[in-house]
PDB file of C-alpha atoms in Angstrom:
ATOM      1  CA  UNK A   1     132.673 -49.099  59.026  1.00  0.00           C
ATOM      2  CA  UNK A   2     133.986 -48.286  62.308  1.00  0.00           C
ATOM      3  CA  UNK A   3     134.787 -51.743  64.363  1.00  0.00           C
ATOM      4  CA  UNK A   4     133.054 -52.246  67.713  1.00  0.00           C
ATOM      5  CA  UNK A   5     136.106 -52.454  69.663  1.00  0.00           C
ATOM      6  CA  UNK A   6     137.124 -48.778  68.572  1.00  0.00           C
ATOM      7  CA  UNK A   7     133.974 -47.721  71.263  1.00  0.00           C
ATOM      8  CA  UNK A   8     135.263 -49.929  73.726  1.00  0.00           C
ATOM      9  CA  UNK A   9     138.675 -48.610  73.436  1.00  0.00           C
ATOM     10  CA  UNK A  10     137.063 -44.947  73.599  1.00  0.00           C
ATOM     11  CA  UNK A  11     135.031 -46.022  76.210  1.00  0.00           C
ATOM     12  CA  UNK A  12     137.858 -47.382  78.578  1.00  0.00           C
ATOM     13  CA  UNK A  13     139.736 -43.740  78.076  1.00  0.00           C
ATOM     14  CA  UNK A  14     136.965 -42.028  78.880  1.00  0.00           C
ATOM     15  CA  UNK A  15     136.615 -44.300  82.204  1.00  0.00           C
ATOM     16  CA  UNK A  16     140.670 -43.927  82.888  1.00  0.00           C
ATOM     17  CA  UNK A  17     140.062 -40.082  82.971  1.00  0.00           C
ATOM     18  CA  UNK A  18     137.159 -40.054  85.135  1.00  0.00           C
ATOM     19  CA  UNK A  19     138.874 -42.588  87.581  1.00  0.00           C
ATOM     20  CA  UNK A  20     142.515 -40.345  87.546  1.00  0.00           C
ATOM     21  CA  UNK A  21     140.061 -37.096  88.117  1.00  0.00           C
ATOM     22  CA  UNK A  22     138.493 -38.650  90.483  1.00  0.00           C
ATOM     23  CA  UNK A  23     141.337 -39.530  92.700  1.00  0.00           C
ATOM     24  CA  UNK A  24     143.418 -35.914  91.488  1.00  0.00           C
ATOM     25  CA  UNK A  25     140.922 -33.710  91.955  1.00  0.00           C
ATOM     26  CA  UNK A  26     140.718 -31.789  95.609  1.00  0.00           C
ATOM     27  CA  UNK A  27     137.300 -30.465  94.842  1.00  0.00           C
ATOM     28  CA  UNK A  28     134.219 -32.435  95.972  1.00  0.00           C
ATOM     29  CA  UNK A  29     132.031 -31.044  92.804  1.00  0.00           C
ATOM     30  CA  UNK A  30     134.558 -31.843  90.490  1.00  0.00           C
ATOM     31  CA  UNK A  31     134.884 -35.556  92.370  1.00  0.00           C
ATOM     32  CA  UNK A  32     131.375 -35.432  91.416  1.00  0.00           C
ATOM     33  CA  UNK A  33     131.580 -34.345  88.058  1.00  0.00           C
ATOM     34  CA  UNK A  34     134.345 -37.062  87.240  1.00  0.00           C
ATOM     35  CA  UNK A  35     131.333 -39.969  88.428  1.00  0.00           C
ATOM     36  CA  UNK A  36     129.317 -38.571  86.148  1.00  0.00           C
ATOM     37  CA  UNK A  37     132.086 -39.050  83.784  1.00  0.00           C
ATOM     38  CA  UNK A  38     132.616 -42.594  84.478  1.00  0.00           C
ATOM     39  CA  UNK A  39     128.766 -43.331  84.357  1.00  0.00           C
ATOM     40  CA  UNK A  40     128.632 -41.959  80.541  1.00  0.00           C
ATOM     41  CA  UNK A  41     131.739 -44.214  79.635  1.00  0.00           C
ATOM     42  CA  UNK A  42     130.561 -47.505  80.882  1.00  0.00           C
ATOM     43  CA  UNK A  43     126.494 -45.996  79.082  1.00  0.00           C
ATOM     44  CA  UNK A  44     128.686 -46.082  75.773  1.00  0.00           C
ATOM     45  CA  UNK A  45     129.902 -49.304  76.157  1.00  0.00           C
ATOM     46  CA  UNK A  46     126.175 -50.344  76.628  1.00  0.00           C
ATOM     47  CA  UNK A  47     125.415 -48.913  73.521  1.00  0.00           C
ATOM     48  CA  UNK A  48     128.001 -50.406  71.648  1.00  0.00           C
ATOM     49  CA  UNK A  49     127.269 -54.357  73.058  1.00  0.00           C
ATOM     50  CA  UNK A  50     123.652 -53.344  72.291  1.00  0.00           C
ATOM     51  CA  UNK A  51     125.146 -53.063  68.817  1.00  0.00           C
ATOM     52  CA  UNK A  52     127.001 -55.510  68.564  1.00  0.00           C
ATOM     53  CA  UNK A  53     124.242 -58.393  69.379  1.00  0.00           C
ATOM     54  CA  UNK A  54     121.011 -56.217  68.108  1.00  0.00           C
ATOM     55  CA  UNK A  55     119.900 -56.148  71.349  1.00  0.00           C
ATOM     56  CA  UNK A  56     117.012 -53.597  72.604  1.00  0.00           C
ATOM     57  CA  UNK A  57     118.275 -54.560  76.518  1.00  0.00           C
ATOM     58  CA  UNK A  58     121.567 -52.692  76.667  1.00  0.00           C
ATOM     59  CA  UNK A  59     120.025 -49.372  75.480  1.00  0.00           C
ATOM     60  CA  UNK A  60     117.262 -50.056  78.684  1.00  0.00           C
ATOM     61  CA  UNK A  61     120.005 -50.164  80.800  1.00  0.00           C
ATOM     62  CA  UNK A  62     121.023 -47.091  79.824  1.00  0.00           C
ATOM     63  CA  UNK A  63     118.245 -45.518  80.236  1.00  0.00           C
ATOM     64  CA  UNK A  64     117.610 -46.555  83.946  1.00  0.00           C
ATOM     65  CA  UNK A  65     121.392 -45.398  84.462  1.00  0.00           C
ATOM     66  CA  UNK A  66     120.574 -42.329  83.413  1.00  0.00           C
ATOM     67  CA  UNK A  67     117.301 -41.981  86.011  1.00  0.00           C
ATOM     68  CA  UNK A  68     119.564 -43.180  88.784  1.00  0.00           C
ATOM     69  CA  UNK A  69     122.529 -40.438  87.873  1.00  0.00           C
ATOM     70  CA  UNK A  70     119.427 -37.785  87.677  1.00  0.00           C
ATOM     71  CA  UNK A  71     118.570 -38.932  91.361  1.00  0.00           C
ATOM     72  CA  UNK A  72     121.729 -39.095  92.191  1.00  0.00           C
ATOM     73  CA  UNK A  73     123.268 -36.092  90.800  1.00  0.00           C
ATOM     74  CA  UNK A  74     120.199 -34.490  93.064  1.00  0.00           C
ATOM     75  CA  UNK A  75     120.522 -36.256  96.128  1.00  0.00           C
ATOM     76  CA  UNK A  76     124.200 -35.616  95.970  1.00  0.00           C
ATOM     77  CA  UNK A  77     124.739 -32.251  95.465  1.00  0.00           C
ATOM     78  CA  UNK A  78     122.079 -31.555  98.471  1.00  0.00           C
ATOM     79  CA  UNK A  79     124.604 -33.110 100.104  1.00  0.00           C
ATOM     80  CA  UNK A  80     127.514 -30.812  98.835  1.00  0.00           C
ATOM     81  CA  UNK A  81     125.227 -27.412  99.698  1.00  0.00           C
ATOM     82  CA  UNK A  82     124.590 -29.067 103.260  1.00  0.00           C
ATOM     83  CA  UNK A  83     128.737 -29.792 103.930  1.00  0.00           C
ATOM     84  CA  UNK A  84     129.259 -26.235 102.933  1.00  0.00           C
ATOM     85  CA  UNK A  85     127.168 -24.498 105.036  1.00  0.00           C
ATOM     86  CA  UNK A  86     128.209 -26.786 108.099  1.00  0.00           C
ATOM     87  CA  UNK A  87     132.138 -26.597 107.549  1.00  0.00           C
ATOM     88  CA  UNK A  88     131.888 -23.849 104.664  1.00  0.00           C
ATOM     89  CA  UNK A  89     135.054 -25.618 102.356  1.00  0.00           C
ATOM     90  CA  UNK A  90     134.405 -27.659  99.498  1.00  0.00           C
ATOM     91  CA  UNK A  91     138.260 -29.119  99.779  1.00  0.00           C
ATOM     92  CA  UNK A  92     137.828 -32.584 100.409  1.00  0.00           C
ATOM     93  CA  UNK A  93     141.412 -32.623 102.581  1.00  0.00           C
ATOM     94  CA  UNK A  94     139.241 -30.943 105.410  1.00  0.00           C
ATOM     95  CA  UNK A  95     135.898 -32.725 105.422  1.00  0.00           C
ATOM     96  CA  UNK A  96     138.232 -35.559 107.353  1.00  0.00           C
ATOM     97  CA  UNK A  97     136.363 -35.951 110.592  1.00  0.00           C
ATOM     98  CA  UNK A  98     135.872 -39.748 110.026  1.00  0.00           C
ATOM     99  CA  UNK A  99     139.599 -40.636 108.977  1.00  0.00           C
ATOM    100  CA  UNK A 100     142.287 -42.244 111.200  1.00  0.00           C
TER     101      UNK A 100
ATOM    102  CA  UNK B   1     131.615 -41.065  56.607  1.00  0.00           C
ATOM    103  CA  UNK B   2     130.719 -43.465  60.064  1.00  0.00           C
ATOM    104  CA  UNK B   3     134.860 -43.381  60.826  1.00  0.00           C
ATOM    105  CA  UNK B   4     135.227 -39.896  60.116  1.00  0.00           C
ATOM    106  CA  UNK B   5     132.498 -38.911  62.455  1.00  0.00           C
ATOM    107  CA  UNK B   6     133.848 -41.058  65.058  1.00  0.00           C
ATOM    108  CA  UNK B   7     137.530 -39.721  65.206  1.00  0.00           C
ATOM    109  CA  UNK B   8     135.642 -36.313  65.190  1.00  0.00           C
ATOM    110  CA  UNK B   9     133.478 -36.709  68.231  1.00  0.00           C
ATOM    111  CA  UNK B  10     135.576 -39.298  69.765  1.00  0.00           C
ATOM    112  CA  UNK B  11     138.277 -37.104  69.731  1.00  0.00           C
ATOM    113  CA  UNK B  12     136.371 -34.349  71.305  1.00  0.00           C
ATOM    114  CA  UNK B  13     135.266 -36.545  73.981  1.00  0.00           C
ATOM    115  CA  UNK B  14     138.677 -37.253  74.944  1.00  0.00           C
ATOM    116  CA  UNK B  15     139.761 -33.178  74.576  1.00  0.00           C
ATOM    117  CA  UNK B  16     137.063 -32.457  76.559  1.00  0.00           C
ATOM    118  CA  UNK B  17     137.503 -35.253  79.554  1.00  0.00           C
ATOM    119  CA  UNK B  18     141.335 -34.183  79.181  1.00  0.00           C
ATOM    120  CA  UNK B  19     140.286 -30.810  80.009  1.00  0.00           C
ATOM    121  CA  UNK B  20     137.734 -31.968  82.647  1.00  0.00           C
ATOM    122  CA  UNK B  21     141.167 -33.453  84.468  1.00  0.00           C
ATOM    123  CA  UNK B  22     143.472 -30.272  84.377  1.00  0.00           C
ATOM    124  CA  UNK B  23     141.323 -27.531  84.539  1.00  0.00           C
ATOM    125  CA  UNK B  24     141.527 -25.955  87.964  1.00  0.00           C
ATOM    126  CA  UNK B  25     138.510 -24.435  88.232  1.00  0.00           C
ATOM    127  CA  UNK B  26     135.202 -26.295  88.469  1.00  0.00           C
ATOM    128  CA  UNK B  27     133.153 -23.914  86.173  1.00  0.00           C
ATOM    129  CA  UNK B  28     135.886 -25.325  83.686  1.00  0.00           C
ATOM    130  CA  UNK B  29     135.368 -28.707  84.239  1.00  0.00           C
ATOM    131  CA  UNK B  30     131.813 -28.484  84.370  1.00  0.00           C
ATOM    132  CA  UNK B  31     131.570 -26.871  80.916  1.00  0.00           C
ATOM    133  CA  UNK B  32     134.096 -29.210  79.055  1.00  0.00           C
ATOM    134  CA  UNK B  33     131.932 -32.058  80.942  1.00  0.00           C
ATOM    135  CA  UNK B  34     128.941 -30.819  78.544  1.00  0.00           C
ATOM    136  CA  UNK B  35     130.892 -30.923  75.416  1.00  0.00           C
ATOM    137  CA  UNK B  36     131.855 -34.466  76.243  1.00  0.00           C
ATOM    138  CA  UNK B  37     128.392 -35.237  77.189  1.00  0.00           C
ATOM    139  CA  UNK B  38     126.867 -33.899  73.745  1.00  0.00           C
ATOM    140  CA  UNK B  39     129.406 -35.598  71.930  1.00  0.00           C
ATOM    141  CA  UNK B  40     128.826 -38.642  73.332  1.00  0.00           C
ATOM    142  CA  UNK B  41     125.155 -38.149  72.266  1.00  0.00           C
ATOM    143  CA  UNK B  42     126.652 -37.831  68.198  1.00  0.00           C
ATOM    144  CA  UNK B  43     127.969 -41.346  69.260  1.00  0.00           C
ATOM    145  CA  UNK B  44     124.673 -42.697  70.322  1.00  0.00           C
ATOM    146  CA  UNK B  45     123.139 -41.728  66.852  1.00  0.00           C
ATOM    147  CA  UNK B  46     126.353 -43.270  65.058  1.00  0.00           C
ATOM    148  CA  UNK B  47     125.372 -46.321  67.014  1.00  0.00           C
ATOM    149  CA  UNK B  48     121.423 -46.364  65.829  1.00  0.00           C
ATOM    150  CA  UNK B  49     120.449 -45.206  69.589  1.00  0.00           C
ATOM    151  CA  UNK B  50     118.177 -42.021  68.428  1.00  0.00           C
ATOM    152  CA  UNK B  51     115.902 -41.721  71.917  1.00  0.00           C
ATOM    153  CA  UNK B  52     119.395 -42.425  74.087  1.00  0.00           C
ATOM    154  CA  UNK B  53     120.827 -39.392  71.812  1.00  0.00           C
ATOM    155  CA  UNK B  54     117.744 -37.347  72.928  1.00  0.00           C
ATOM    156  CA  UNK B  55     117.631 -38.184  76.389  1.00  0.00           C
ATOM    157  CA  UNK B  56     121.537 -37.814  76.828  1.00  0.00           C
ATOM    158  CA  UNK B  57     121.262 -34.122  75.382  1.00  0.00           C
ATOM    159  CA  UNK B  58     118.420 -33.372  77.650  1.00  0.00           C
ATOM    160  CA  UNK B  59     119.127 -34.912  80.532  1.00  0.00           C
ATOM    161  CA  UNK B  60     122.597 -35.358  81.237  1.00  0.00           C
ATOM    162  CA  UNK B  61     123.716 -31.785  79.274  1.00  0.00           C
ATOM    163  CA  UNK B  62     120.550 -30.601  80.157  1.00  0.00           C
ATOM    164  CA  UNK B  63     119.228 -31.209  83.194  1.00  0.00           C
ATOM    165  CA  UNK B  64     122.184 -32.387  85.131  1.00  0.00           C
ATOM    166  CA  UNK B  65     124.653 -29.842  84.262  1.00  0.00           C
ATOM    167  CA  UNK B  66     122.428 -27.313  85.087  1.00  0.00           C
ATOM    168  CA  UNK B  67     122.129 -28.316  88.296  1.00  0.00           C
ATOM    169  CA  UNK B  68     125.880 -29.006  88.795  1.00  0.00           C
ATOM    170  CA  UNK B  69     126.753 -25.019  87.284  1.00  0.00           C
ATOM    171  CA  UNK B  70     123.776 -24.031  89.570  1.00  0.00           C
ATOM    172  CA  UNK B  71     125.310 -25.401  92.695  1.00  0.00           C
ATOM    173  CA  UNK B  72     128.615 -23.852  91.739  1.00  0.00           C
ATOM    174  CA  UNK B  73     127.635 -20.664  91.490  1.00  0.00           C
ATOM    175  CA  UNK B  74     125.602 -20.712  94.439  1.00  0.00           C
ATOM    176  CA  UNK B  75     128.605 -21.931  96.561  1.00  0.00           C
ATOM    177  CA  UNK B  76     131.118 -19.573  94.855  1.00  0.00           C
ATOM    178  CA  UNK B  77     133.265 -22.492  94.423  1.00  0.00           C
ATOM    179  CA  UNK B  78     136.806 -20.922  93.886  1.00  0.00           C
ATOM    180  CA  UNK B  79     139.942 -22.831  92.144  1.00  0.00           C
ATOM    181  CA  UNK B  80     141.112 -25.659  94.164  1.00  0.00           C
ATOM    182  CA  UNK B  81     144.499 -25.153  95.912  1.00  0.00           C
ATOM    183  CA  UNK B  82     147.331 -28.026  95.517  1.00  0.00           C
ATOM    184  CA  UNK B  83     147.198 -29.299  99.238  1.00  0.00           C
ATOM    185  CA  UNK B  84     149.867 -32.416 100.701  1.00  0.00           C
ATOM    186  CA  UNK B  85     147.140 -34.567  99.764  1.00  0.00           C
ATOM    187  CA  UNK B  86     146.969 -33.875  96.185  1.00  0.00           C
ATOM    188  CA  UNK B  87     150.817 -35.073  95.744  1.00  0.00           C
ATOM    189  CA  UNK B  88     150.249 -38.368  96.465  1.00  0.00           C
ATOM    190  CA  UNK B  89     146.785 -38.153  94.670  1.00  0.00           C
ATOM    191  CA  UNK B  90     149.129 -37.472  91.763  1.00  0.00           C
ATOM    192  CA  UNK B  91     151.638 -39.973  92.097  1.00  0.00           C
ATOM    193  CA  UNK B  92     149.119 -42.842  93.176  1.00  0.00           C
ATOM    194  CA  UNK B  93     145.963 -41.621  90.567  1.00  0.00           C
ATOM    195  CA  UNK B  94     148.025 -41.086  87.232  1.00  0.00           C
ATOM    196  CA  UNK B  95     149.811 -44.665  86.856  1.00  0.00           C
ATOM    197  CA  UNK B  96     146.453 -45.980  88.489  1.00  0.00           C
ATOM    198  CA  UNK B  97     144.518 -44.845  86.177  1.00  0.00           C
ATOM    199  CA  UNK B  98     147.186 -45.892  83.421  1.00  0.00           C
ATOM    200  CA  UNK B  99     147.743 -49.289  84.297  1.00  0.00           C
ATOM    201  CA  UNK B 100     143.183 -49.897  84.492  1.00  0.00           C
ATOM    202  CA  UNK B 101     143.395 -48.295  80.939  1.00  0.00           C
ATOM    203  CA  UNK B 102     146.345 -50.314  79.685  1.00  0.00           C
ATOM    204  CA  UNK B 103     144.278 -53.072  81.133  1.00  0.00           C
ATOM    205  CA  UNK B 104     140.825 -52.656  79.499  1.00  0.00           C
ATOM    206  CA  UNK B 105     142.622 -51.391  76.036  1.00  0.00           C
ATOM    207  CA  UNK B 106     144.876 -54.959  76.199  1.00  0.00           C
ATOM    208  CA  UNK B 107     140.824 -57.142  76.712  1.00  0.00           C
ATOM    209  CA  UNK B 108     138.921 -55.068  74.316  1.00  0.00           C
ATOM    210  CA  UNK B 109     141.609 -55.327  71.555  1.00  0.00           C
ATOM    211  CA  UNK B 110     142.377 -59.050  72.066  1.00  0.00           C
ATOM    212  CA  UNK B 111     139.088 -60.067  72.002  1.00  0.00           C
ATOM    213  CA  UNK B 112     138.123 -57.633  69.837  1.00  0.00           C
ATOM    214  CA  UNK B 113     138.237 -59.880  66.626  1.00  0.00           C
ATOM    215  CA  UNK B 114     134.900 -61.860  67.533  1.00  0.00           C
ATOM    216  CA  UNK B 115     133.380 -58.496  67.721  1.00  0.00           C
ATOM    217  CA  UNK B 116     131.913 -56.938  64.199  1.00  0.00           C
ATOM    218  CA  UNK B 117     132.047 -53.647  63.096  1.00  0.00           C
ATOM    219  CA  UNK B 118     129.077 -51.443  62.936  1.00  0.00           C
ATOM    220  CA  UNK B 119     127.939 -49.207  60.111  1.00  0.00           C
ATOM    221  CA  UNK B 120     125.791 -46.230  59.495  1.00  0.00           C
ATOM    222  CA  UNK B 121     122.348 -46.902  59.364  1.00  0.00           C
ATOM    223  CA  UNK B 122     122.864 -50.720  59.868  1.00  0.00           C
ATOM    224  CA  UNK B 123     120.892 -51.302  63.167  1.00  0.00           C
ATOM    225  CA  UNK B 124     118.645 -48.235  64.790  1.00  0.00           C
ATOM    226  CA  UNK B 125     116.410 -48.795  67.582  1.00  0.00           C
ATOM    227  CA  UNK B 126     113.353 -46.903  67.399  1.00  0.00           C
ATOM    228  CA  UNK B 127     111.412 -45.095  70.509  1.00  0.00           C
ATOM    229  CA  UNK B 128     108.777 -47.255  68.916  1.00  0.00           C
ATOM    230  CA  UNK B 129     110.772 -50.540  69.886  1.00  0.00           C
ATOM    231  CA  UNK B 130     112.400 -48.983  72.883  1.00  0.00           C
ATOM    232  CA  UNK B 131     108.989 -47.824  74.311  1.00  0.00           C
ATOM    233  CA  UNK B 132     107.251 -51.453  73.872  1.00  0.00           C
ATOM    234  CA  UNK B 133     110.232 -53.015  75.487  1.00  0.00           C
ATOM    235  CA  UNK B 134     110.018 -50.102  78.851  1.00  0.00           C
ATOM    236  CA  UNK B 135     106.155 -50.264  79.068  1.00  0.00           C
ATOM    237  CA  UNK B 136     105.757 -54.175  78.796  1.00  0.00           C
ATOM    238  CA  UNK B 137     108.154 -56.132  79.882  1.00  0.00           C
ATOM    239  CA  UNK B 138     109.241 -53.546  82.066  1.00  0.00           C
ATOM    240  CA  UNK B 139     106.605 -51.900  83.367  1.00  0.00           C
ATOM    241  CA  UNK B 140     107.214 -52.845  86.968  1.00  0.00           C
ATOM    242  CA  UNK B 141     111.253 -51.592  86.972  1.00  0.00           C
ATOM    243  CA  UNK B 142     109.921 -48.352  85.381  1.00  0.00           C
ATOM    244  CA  UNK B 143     107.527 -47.641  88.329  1.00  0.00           C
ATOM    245  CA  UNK B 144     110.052 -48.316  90.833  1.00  0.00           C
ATOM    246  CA  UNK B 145     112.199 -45.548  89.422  1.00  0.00           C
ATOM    247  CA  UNK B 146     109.845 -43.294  89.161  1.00  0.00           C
ATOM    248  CA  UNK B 147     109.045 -43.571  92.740  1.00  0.00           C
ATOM    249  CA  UNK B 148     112.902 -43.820  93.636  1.00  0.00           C
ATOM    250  CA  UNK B 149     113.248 -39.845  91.801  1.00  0.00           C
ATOM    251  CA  UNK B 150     110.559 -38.807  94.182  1.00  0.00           C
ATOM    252  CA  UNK B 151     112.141 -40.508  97.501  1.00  0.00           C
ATOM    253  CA  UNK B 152     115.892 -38.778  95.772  1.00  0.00           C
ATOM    254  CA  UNK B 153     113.561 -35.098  95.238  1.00  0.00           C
ATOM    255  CA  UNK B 154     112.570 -35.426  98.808  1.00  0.00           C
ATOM    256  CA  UNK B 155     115.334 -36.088  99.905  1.00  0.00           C
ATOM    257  CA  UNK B 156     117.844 -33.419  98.195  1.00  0.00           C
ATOM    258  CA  UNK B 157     114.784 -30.818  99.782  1.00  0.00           C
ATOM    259  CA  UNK B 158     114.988 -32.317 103.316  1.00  0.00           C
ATOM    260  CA  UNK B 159     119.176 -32.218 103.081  1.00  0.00           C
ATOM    261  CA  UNK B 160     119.380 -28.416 101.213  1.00  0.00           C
ATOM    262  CA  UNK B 161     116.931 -27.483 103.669  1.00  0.00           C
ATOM    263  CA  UNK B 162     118.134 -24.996 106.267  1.00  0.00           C
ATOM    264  CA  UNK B 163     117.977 -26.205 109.676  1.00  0.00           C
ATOM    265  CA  UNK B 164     116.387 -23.798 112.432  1.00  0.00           C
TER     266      UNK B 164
END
């Protein structure tokens, strides 16, 4: 018997780390790594409220976030390869041409 | 058994993320992202989630992560170097992400008495029952995505695309 809240709990670590990575890390695949991050913590708090109230609706959520972070994870990292060959750095301090 | 099998995985989730945060190198992070991933997948099964457990181990530590160690290979993506910005990323980012934890920990644990526990092989959800929820009442939602990964494959071929 493992209680409910003992996913949440796991789930809301998991979703601390992702959002410290994501504002510690320098590197713009490793940003993007720590989103993916985030998206799998909040899909196991799905699963656990799906669960908790027998519910086939929260596991169809996650499966729809899942087809948007494929898409995205594609769309995104096209991105990434088309920064680098335009300023050729990955740092994120020097891909500033639209800050104050 | 069910608690046992959570502190195991759970606990390498967290490692794993934990190692995700202060590993340098993004070949690093990217490889202790797929042991959280598959991990979490145990937790789906523990959960009665069988064709979420399949689909995580395919396509998140599958499919996605071999397109994210893919890309970093191809750039050559070095360790990251600690720049001015990454001090205050530090001193801003580690108490942030604190206080949001201390935050969701203090809701899920005081309200975490109307919530019941859940044990093994209590409640599974069958493709069977997962499948006639997707392809009836959702048929129309399910379409749409599938043309939305064709508009995102088009587009990540039109951005990689070198430009003449």
């Amino acid at each position: 018997m493992v209680p409910i809240s003992y996913y949440l709990v796991l789930s809301a670590i998991l979703f601390s780390i992702g959002v410290a990575a994501f504002l510690i890390k320098r590197n713009i695949i490793s940003i993007f790594m720590s989103i993916e991050l985030m998206l799998n913590a909040v899909n196991l708090s799905f699963v656990a409220f799906a669960h908790q109230w027998h519910q086939v609706s929260g596991q169809i959520f996650v499966f729809f976030v899942m087809v948007v972070a494929a898409a995205e994870a594609a769309v995104g990292l096209a991105i990434i390869i088309a920064i680098f060959r335009s300023r050729s750095t990955l740092n994120v301090d020097q891909v500033d041409l639209m800050k104050l | 058994m069910h608690l046992v099998l959570f502190f195991i995985f759970g606990g390498l989730c967290v490692a794993g993320a934990l190692n995700l945060l202060f590993q340098r190198h993004p070949i690093n992070s990217a490889l202790s992202l797929i042991v959280v991933m598959s991990s979490l997948a145990v937790l789906y099964l523990l959960l009665g989630a069988e064709f979420l457990a399949a689909a995580q181990v395919i396509v998140y530590s599958g499919a996605i992560m071999v397109l994210f160690t893919f890309v970093i290979m191809l750039l050559n993506a070095g360790r990251e170097e600690r720049t001015h910005g990454s001090k205050a990323a530090y001193a801003i980012g580690i108490p942030g992400a604190a206080a949001l934890f201390a935050a969701l920990t203090y809701i899920f644990l005081s309200n975490g008495t109307h919530l019941s526990s859940a044990s093994l092989g209590e409640y599974l959800v069958t493709t069977d029952a997962l499948s006639r929820v997707l392809f009836r009442d959702l048929l129309l939602p399910f379409e749409v995505t599938s043309v939305l990964i064709l508009v995102a494959v088009l587009g990540a071929v039109a951005l990689a695309r070198k430009e003449n």
